[in-house]
PDB file of C-alpha atoms in Angstrom:
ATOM      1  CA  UNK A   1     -45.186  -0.581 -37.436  1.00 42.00           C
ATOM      2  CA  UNK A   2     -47.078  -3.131 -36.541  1.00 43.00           C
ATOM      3  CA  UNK A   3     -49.082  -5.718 -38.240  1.00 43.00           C
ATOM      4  CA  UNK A   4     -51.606  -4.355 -40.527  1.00 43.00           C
ATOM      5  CA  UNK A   5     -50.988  -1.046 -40.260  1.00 41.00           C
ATOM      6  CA  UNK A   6     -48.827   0.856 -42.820  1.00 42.00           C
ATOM      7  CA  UNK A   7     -47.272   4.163 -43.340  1.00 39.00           C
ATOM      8  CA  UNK A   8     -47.414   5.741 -47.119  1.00 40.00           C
ATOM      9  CA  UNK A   9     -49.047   3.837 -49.744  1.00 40.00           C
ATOM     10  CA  UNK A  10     -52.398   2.873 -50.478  1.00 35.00           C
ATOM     11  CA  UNK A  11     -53.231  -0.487 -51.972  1.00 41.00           C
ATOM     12  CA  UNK A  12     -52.498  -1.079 -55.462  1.00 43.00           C
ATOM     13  CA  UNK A  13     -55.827  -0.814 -56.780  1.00 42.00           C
ATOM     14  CA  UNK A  14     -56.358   2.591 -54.902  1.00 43.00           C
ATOM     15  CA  UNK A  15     -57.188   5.487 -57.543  1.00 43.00           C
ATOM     16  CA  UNK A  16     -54.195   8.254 -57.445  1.00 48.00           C
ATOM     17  CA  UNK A  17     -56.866  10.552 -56.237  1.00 50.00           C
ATOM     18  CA  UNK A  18     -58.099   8.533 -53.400  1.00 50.00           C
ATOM     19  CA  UNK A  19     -54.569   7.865 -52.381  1.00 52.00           C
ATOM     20  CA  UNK A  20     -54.041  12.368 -52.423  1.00 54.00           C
ATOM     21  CA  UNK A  21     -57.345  12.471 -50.197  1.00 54.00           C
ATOM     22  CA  UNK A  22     -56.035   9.686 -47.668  1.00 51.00           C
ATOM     23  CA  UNK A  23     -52.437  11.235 -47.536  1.00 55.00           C
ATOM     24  CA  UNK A  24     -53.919  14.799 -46.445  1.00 61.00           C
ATOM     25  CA  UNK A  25     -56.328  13.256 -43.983  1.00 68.00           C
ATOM     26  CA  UNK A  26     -53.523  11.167 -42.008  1.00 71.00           C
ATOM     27  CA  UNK A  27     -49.984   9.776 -42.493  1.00 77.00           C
ATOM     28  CA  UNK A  28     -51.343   6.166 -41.116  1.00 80.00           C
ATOM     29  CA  UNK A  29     -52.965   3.383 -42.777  1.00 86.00           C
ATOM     30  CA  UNK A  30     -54.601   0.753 -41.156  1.00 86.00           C
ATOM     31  CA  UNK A  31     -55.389  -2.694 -43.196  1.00 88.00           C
ATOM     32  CA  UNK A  32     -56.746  -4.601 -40.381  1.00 89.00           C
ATOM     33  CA  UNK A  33     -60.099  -4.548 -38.780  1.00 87.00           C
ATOM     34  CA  UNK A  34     -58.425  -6.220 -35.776  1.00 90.00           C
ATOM     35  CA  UNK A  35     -55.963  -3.362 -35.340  1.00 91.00           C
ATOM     36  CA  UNK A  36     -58.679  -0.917 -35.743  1.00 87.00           C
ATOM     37  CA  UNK A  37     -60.915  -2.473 -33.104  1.00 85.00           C
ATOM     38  CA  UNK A  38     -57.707  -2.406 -30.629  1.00 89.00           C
ATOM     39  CA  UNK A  39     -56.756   0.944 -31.433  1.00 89.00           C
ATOM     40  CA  UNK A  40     -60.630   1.620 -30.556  1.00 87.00           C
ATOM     41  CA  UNK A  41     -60.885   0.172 -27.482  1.00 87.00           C
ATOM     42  CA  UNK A  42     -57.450   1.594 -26.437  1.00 89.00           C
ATOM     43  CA  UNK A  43     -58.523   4.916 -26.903  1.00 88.00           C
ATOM     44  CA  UNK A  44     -61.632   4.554 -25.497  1.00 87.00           C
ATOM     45  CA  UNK A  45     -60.342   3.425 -22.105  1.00 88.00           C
ATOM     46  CA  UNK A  46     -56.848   5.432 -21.935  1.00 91.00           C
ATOM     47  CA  UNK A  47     -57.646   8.514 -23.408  1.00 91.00           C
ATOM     48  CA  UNK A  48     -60.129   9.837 -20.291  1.00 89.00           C
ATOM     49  CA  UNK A  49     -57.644   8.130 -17.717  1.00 89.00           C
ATOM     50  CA  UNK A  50     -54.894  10.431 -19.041  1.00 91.00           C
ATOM     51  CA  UNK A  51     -57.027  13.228 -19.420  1.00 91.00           C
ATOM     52  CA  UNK A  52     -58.174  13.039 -15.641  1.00 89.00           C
ATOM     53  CA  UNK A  53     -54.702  12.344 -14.613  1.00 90.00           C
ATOM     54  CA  UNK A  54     -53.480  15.497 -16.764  1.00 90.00           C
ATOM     55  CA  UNK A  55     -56.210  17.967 -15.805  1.00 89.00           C
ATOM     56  CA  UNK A  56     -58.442  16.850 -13.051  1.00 81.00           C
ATOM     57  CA  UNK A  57     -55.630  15.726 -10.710  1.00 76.00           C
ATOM     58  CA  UNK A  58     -53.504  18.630 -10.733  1.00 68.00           C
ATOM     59  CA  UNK A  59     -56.609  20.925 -10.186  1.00 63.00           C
ATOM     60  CA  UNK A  60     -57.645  19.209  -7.535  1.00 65.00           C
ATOM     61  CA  UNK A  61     -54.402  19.363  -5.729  1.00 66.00           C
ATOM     62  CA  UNK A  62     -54.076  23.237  -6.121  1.00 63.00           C
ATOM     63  CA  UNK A  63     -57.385  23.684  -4.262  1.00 64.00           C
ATOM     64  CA  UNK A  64     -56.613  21.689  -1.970  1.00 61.00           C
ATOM     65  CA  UNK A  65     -59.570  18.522  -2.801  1.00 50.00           C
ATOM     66  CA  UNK A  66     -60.075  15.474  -1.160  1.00 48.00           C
ATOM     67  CA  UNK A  67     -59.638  14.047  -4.553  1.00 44.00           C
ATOM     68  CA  UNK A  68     -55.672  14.995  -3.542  1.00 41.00           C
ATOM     69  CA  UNK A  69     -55.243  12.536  -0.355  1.00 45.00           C
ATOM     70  CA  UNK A  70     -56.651   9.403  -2.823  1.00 46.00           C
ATOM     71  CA  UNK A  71     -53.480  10.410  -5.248  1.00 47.00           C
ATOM     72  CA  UNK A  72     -56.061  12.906  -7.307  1.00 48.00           C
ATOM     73  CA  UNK A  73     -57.813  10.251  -8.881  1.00 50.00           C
ATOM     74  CA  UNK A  74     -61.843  10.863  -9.382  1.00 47.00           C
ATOM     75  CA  UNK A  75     -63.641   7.648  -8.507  1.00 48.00           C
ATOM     76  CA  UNK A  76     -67.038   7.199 -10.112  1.00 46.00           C
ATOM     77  CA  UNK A  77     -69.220   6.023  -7.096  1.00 47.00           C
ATOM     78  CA  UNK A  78     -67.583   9.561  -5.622  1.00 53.00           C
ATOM     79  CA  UNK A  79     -70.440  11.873  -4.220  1.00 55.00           C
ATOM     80  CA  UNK A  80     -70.327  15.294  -5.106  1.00 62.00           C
ATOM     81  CA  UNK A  81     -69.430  18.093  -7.874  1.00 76.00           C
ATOM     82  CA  UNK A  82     -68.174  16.602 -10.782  1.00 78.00           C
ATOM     83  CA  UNK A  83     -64.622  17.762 -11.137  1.00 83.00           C
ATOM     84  CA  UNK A  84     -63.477  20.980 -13.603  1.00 87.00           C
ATOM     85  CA  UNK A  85     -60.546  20.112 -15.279  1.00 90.00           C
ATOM     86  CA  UNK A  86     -60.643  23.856 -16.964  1.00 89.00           C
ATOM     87  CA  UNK A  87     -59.779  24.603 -13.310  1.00 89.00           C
ATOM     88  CA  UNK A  88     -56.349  22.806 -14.235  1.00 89.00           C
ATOM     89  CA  UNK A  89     -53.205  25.197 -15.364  1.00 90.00           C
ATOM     90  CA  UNK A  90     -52.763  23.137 -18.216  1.00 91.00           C
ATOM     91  CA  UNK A  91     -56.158  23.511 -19.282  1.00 92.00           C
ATOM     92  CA  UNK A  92     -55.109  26.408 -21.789  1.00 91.00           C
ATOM     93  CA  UNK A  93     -53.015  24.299 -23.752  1.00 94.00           C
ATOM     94  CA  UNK A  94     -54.718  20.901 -24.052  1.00 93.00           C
ATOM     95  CA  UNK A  95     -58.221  22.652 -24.176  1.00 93.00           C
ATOM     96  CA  UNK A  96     -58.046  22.068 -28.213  1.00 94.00           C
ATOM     97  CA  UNK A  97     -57.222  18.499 -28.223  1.00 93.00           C
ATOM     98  CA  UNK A  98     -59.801  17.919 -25.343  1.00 93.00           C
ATOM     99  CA  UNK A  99     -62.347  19.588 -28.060  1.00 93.00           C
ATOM    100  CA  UNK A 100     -61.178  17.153 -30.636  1.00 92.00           C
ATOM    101  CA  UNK A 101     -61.243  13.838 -28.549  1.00 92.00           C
ATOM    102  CA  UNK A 102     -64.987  15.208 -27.033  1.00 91.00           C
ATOM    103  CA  UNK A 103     -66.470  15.723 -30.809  1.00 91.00           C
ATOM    104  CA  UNK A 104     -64.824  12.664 -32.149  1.00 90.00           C
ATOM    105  CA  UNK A 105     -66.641  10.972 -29.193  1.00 88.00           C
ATOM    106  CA  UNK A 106     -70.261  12.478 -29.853  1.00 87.00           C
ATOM    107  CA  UNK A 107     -69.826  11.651 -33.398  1.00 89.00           C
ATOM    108  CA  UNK A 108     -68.935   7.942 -33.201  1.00 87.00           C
ATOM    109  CA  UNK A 109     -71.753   7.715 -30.787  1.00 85.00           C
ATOM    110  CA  UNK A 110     -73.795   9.222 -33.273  1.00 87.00           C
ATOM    111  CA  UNK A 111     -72.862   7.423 -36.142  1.00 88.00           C
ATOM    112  CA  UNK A 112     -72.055   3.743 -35.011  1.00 86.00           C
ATOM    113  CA  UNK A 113     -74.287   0.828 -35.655  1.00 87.00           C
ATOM    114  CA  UNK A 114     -72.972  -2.370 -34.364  1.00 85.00           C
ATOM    115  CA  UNK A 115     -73.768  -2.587 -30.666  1.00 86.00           C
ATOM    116  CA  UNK A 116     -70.738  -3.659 -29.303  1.00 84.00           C
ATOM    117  CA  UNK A 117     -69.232  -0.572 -30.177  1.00 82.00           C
ATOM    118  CA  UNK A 118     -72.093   1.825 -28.911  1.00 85.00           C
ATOM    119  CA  UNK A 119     -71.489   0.638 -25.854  1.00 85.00           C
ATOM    120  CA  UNK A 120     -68.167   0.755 -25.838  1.00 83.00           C
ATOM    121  CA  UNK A 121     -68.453   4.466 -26.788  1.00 85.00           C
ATOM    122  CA  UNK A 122     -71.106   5.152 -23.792  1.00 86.00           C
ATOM    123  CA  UNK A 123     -68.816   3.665 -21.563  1.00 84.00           C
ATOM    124  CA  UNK A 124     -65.925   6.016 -22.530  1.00 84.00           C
ATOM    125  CA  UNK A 125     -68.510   8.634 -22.921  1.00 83.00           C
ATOM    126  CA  UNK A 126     -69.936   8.424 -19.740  1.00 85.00           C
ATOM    127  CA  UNK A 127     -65.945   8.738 -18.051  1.00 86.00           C
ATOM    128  CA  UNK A 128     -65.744  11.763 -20.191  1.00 88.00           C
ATOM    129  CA  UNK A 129     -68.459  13.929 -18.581  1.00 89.00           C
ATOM    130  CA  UNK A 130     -66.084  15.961 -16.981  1.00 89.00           C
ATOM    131  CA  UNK A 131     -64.609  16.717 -20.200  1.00 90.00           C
ATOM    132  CA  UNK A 132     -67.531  17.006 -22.627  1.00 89.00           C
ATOM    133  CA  UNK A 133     -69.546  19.209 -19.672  1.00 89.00           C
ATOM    134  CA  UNK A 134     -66.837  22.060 -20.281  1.00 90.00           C
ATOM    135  CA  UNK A 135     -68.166  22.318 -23.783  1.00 90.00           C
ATOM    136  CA  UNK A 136     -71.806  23.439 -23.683  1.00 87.00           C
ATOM    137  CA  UNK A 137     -72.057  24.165 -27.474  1.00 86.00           C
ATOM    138  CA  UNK A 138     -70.536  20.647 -28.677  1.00 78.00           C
ATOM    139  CA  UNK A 139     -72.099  19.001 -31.545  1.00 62.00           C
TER     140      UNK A 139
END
């Protein structure tokens, strides 16, 4: 594991039911605001990279896209529809955890205060228009 973050037990002055609450809501602990901040950012920057490469790229390739010559990757100064990656044929399977990431997105962005991070979360939010547009009714 690494440094800050720990699997298990709470801290010792932790009630017993705080610790039941936090070991239903994830297995992982994390002590560190630094590690927290990092695991931010990384998630903020991968996480719409790998969705594009998952969904939008293969898409594009079965129709046949311009997107497909460049190695399927949407650039953002790129003219023209914005890509569908419920077009993809993996879009029935990941379609749940795109859901997840998109209101866990929305929400941060609505409930951050320090301005570093709303822009970090614009940022990410504005690469995952392609993804978020899919959903009309997310809240």
């Amino acid at each position: 594991a690494a440094a800050g973050v720990g699997r298990g037990k709470l801290p010792p002055k932790a009630s017993a039911g705080r610790e039941a609450a936090d070991k239903a809501a994830t297995p992982f602990l994390i002590l560190s605001a630094e590690v927290f901040n990092a695991l931010l950012a990384a998630c903020l920057e991968d996480v719409p990279a790998a969705l594009s490469a998952i969904l939008v790229a293969p898409a594009a390739e079965a129709a046949g896209a311009k997107g497909a010559k460049r190695g399927g990757k949407p650039r953002a100064d790129e003219s023209g529809p914005m890509p569908d990656p419920s077009a993809s044929p993996r879009w029935s399977k990941l379609s749940p955890t795109v859901l997840s990431f998109c209101r866990h997105l929305v929400d941060l962005c609505a409930k951050s205060t320090a301005p570093d991070v709303s822009l970090a979360v614009l940022a990410s939010l504005k690469a995952s228009l392609p993804f978020v547009r899919v959903f009309p009714k997310l809240r």
